[in-house]
Coordinates of C-alpha atoms in Angstrom, one line a residue:
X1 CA -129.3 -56.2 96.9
X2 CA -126.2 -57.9 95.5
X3 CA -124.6 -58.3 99.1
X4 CA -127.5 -59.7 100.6
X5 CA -127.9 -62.6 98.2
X6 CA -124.0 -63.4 98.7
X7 CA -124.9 -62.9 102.6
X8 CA -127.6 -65.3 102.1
X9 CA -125.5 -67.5 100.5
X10 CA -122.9 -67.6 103.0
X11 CA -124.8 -68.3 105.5
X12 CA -125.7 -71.6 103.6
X13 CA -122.3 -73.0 103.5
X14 CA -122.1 -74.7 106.3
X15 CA -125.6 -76.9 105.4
X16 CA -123.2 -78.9 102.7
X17 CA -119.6 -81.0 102.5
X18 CA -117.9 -79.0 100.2
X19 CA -115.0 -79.4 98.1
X20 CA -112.7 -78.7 94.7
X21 CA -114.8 -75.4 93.2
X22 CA -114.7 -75.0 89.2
X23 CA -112.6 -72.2 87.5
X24 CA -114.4 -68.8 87.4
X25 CA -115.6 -69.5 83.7
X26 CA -119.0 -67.3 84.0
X27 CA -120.7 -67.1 80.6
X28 CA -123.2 -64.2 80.2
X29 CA -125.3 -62.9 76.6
X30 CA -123.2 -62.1 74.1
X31 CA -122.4 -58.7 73.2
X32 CA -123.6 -59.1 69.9
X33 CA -126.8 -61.1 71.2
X34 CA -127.8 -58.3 73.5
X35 CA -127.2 -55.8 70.1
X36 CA -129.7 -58.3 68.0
X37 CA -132.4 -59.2 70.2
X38 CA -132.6 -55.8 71.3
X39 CA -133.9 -54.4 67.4
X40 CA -135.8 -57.8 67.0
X41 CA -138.0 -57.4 69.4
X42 CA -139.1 -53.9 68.1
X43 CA -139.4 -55.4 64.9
X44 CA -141.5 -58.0 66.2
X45 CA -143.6 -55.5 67.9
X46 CA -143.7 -53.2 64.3
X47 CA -145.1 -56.5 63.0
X48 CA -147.6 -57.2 65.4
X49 CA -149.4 -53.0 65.1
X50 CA -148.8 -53.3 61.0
X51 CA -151.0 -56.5 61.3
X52 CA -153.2 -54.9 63.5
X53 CA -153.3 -52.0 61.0
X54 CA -154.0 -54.3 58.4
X55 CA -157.3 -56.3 59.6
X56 CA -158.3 -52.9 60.8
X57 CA -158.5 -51.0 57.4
X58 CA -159.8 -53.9 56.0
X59 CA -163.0 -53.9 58.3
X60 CA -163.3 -49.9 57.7
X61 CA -163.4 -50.7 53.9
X62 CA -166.0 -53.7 54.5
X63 CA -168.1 -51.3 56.1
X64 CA -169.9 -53.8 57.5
X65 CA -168.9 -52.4 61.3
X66 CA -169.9 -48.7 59.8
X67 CA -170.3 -47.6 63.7
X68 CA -167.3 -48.6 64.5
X69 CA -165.5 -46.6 61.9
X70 CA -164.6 -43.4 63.7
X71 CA -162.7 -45.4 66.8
X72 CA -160.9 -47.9 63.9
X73 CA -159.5 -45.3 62.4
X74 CA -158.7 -43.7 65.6
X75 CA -156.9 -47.3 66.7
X76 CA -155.0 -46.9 63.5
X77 CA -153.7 -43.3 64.1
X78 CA -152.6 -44.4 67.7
X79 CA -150.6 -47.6 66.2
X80 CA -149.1 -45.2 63.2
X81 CA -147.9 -43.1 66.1
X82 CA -146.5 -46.2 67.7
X83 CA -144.7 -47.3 64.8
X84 CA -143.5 -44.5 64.2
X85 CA -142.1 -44.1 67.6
X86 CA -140.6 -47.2 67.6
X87 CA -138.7 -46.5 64.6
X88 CA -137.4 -43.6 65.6
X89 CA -135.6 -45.9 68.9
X90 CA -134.7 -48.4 66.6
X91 CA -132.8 -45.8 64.3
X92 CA -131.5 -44.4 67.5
X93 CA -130.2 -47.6 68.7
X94 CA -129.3 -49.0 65.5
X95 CA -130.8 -51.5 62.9
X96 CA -131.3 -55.1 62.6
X97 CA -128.1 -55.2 60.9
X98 CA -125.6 -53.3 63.5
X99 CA -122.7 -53.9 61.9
X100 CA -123.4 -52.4 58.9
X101 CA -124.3 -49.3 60.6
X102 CA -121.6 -49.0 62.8
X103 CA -118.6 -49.9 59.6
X104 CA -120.7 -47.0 57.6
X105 CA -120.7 -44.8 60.5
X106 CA -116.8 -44.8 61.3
X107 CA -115.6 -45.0 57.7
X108 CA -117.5 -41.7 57.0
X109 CA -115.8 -40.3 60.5
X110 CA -112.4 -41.3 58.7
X111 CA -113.2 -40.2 55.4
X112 CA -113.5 -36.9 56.8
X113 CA -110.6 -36.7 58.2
X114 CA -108.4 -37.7 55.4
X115 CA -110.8 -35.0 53.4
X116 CA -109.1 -32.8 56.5
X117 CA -105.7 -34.0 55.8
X118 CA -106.0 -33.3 51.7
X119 CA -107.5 -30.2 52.1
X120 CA -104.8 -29.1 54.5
X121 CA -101.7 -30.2 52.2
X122 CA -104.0 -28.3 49.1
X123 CA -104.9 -25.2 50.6
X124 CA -101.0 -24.4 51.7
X125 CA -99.6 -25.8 48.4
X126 CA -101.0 -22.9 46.9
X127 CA -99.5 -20.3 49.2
X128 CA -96.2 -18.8 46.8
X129 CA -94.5 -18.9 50.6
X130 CA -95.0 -20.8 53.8
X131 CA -93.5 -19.9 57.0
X132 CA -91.5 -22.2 59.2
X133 CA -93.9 -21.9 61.7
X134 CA -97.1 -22.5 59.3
X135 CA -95.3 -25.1 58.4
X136 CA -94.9 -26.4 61.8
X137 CA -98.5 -26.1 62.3
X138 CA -99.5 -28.1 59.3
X139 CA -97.2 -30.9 60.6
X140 CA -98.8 -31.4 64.3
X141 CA -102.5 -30.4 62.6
X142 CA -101.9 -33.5 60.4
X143 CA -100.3 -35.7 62.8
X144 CA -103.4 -34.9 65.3
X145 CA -105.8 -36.0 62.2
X146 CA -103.5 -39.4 61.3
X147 CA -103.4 -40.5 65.1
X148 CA -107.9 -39.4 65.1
X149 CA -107.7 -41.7 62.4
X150 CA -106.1 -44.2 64.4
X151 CA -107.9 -44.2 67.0
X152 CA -111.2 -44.4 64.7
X153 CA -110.5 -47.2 63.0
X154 CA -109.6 -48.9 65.8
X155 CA -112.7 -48.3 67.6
X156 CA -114.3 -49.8 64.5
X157 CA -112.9 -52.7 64.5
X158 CA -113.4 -53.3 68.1
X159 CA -116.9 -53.0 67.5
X160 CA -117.6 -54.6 64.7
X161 CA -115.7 -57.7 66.2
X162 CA -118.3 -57.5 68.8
X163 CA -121.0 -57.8 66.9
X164 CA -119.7 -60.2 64.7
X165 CA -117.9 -63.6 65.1
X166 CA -114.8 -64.5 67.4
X167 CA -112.6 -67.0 65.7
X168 CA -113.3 -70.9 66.5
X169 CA -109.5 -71.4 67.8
X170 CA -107.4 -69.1 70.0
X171 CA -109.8 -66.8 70.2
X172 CA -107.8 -63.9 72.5
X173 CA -104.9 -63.9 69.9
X174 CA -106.3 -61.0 68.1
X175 CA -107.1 -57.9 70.7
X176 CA -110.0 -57.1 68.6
X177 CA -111.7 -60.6 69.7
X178 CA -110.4 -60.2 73.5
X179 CA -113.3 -57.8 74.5
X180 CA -116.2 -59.9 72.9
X181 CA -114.8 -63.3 74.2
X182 CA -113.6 -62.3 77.9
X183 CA -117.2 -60.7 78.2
X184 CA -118.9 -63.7 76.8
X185 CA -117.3 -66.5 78.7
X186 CA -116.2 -64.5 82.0
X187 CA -118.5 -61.9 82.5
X188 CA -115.9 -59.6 83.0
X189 CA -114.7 -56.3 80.9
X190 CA -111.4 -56.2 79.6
X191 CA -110.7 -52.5 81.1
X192 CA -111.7 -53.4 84.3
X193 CA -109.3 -55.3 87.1
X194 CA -112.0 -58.0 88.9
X195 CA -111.4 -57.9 92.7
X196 CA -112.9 -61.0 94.3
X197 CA -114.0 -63.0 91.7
X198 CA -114.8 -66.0 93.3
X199 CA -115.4 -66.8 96.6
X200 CA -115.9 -70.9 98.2
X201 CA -115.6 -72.6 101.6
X202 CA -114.7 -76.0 101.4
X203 CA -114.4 -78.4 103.6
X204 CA -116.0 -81.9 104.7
X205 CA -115.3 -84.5 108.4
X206 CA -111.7 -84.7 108.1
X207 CA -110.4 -80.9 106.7
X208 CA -111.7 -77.7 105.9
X209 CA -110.7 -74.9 103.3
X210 CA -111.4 -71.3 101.8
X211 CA -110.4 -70.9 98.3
X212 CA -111.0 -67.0 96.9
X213 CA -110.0 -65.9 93.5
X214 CA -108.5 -62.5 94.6
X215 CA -107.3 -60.9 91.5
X216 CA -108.3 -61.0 88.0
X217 CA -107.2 -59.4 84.8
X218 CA -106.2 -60.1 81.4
X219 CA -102.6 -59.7 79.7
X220 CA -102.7 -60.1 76.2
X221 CA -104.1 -63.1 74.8
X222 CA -104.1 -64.5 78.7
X223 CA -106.4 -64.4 81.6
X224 CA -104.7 -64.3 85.1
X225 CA -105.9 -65.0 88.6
X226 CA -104.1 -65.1 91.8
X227 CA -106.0 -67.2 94.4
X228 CA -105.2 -68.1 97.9
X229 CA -106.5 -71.6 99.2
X230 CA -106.1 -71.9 103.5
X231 CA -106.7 -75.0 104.7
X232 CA -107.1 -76.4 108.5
X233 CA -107.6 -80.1 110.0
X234 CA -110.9 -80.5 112.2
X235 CA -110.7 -82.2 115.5
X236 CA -109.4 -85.2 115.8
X237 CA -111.9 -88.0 116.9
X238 CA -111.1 -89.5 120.2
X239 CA -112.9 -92.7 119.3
X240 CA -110.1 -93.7 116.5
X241 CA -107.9 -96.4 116.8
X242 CA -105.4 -95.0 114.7
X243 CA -101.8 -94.0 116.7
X244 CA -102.0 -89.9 116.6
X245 CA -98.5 -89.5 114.5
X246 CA -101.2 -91.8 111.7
X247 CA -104.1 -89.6 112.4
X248 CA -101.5 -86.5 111.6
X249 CA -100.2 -88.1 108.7
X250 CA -103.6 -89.0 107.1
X251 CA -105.2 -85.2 108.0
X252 CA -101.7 -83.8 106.1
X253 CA -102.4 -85.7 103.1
X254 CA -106.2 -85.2 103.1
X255 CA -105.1 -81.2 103.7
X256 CA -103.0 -81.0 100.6
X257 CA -105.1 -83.1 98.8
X258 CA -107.8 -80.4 99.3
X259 CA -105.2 -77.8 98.6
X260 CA -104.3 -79.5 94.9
X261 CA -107.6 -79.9 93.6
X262 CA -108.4 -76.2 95.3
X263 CA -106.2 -74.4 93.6
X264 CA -102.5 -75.7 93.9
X265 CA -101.6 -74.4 97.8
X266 CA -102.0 -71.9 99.7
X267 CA -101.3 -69.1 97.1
X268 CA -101.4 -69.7 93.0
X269 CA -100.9 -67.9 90.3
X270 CA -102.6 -69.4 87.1
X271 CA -102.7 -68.3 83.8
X272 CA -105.1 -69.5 81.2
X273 CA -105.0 -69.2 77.1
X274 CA -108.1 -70.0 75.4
X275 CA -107.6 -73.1 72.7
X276 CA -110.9 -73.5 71.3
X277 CA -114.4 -72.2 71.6
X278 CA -117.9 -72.2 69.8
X279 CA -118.7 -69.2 68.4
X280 CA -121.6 -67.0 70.4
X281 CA -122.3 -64.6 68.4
X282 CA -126.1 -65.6 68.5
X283 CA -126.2 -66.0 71.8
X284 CA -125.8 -69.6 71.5
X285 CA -127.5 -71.9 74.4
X286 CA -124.7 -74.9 73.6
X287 CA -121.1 -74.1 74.5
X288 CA -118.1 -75.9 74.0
X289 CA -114.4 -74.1 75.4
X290 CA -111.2 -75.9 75.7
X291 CA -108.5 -73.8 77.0
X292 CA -104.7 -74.3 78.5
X293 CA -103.3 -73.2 81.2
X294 CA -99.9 -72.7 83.6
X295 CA -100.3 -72.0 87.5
X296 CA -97.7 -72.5 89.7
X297 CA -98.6 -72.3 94.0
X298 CA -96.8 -72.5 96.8
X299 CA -97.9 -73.6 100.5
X300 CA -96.4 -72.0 103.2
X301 CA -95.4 -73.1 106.3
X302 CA -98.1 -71.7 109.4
X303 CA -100.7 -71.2 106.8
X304 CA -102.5 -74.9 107.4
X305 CA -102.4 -76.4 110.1
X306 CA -100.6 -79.4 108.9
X307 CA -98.0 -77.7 106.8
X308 CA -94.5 -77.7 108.6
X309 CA -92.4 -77.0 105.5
X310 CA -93.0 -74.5 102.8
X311 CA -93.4 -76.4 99.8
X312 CA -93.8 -75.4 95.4
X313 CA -95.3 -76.7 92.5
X314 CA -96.5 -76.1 89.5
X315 CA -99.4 -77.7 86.7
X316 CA -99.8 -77.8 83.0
X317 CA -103.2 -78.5 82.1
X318 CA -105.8 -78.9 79.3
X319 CA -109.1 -78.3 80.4
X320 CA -112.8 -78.8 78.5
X321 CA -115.8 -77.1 79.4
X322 CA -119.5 -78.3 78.0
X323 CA -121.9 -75.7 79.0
X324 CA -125.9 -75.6 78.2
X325 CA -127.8 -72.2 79.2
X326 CA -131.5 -70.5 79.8
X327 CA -132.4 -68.5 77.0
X328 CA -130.9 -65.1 79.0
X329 CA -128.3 -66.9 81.0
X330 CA -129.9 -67.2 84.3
X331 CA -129.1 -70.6 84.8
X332 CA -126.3 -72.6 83.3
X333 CA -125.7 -76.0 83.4
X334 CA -122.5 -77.3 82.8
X335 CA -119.7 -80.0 82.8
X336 CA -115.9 -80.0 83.2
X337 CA -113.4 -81.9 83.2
X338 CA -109.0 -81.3 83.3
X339 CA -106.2 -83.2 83.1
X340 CA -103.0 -81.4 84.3
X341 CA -99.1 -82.9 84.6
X342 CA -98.1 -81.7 88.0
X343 CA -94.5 -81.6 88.8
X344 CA -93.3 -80.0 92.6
X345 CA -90.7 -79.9 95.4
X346 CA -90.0 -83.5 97.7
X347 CA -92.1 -81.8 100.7
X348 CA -95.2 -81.6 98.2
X349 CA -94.6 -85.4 97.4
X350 CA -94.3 -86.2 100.9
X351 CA -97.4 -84.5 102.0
X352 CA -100.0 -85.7 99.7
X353 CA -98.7 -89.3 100.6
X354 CA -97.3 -90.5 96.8
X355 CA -96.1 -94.0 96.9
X356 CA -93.8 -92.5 93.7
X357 CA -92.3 -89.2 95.0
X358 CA -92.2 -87.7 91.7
X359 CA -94.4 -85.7 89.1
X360 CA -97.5 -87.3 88.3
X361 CA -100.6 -86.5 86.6
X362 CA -104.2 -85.7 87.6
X363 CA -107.5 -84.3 87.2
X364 CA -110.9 -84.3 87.9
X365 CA -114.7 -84.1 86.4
X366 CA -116.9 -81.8 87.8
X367 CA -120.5 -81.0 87.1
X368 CA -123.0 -78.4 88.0
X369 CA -125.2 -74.6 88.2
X370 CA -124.9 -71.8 88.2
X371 CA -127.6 -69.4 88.5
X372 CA -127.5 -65.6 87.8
X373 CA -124.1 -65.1 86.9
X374 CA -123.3 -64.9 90.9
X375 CA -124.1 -68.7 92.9
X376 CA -122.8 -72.1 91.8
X377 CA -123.9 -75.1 92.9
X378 CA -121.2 -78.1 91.9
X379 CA -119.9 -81.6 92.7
X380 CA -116.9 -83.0 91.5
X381 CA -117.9 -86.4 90.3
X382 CA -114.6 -88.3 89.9
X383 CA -110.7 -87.1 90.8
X384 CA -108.4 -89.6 89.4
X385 CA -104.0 -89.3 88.7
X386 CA -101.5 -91.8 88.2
X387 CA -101.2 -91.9 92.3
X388 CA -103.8 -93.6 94.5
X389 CA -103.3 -91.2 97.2
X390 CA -104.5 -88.6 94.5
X391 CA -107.7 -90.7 93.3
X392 CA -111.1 -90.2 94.8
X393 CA -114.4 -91.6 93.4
X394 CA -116.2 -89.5 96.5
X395 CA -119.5 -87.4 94.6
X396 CA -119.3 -83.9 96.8
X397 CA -121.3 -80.8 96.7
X398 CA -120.5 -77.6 96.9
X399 CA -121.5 -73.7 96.6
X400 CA -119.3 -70.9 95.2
X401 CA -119.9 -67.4 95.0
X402 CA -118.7 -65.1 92.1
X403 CA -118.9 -61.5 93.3
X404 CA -116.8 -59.9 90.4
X405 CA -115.8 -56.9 92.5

């Protein structure tokens, strides 16, 4: 089903003018959202039988419905058995308070094993002589029990961060935060390498391009993504009066233009570190995420049609993010906006047309959808730099497609 929505999709492109996609930022429910509304809605339906309960006995005990009596108290059975039931998932699953549960579950797991660890050291202290061998055994059986304890408490920190709060600034810095945060903003898993996690064709009268987001993984406190961004001129129109050695020279510039505000060239490698971020740990419908990041791309020569020198540069940027979503993240609206100092080789000034061959900064504001964690629907609504060759006030749609192989 999946692959015939992005089919679908596809096959839409080529209705719109598209251009400049937004980062793969893709938020979904929280981790610890999903934990909490899960038990309140059992609670809420415990409520709603207890009340029922409730008006029930009181009618029996009026005995002003005295025929009814037999199938009231037969209504209240069935709900006690429903209640009961639903108790019995909710203990299961976990109670209202999660966190709680899961810090007393582990730290009894650990206790235990320390409880292992003394007993061990006590029983063999007694012993008037120990072998080399026993005491080889001891050794390992306790090193086993120290690195189970390890591992334990590590696991409970993990998920306690996860149902708790992530930290308002640098959020990735601590690795029991990167799991919670990654899955919240990216919808992606930390153990899992994303293959395809974004997919656009772009392209409007003068130059079209494909911009995919190939790879996608996380190091440390950083998200990485390698991207490739192929660009080609369309036909030239044989009613312009401009001299053919202008009409190449405009479709270069409008070709790395679309590159730059694509993705950098033809093949980028950018790495993000999350600055700032509102917490979600209640599965909040308002976001707010600033992060940094470092990419540096390259264009290579026979990979656009317009490129006839391989060319490099590279962009610090700041980037915000103002995001506003459906109750269970089926749609999200949201707004973006970067501002990145750009520095790259004479060839890369040349080809975007600079009056000032020389670094220069830029950005853009872009604003959109996206609906079901998979289709986006955006338009960049202003691109400006210190340049004019790198300013556009042009308001142009476009559709992406985030796949997360």
């Amino acid at each position: 089903m999946k692959k015939h929505y992005i089919l679908i999709v596809l096959c839409i492109f080529s209705v719109f003018e598209m251009q400049a996609q937004t980062p793969s930022i893709n938020e979904s429910q929280s981790m610890s959202y999903i934990s909490e509304s899960f038990t309140k809605k059992i609670d809420r339906k415990i409520k709603k039988l207890q009340d029922g309960n409730s008006k029930l006995k009181k009618q029996i005990a009026d005995g002003k419905n005295a025929g009814n009596t037999a199938e009231f108290t037969a209504e209240v059975a069935s709900n006690d058995t429903e209640i009961a039931a639903l108790q019995k998932k909710k203990n299961i699953y976990g109670s209202v308070d999660p966190k709680k549960d899961y810090e007393s579950k582990y730290n009894k797991m650990i206790t235990d094993k320390q409880d292992t660890i003394n007993s061990v050291y006590g029983e063999n202290l007694k012993k008037d002589k120990i072998s080399l061998a026993e005491i080889d055994s001891i050794y390992k059986l306790i090193a086993k029990k120290r690195q189970e304890i390890e591992t334990l408490q590590r696991e409970r920190d993990e998920k306690l961060a996860a149902l708790g709060r992530f930290p308002w600034f640098f959020p990735t810095v601590k690795r029991i935060n990167r799991k919670n945060f990654f899955h919240d903003m990216y919808s992606n898993k930390t153990d899992k390498t994303i293959l395809l996690n974004s997919f656009a064709l772009n392209g409007n009268s003068d130059a079209s391009a494909v911009q995919t987001e190939v790879v996608t993984d996380n190091m440390w406190a950083l998200r990485l993504s390698f991207g490739s961004v192929l660009s080609v001129s369309n036909s030239k129109s044989d009613d312009s009066e401009e001299s053919p050695a202008d009409q190449t020279k405009k479709e270069t510039q409008q070709e790395a233009f679309s590159r730059l505000i694509n993705g950098g060239g033809n093949f980028y490698l950018d790495m993000i570190l999350p600055v700032f971020t509102t917490n979600q740990n209640n599965g909040d419908q308002i976001t707010f995420y600033g992060y940094a990041n470092l990419r540096g791309a390259m264009d290579l020569e026979g990979f656009s049609s317009n490129v006839n020198t391989s060319t490099g540069n590279g962009t610090l940027g700041l980037n915000a993010y103002l995001g506003i979503s459906s109750d269970n993240k089926k749609f999200n609206f949201f707004v973006q906006g970067n501002t990145n100092y750009t520095v790259g080789t004479n060839e890369f000034y040349s080809n975007l047309g600079l009056h000032n061959e020389k670094a220069f900064l830029n950005g853009k504001i872009i604003a959109g959808v996206t609906m079901l964690n998979q289709f986006r629907l955006s338009a960049i609504i202003n691109a400006f730099g210190s340049d004019e060759q790198i300013r556009s006030n042009k308001v142009v749609v476009g559709i992406q497609v985030l796949p997360g192989f």
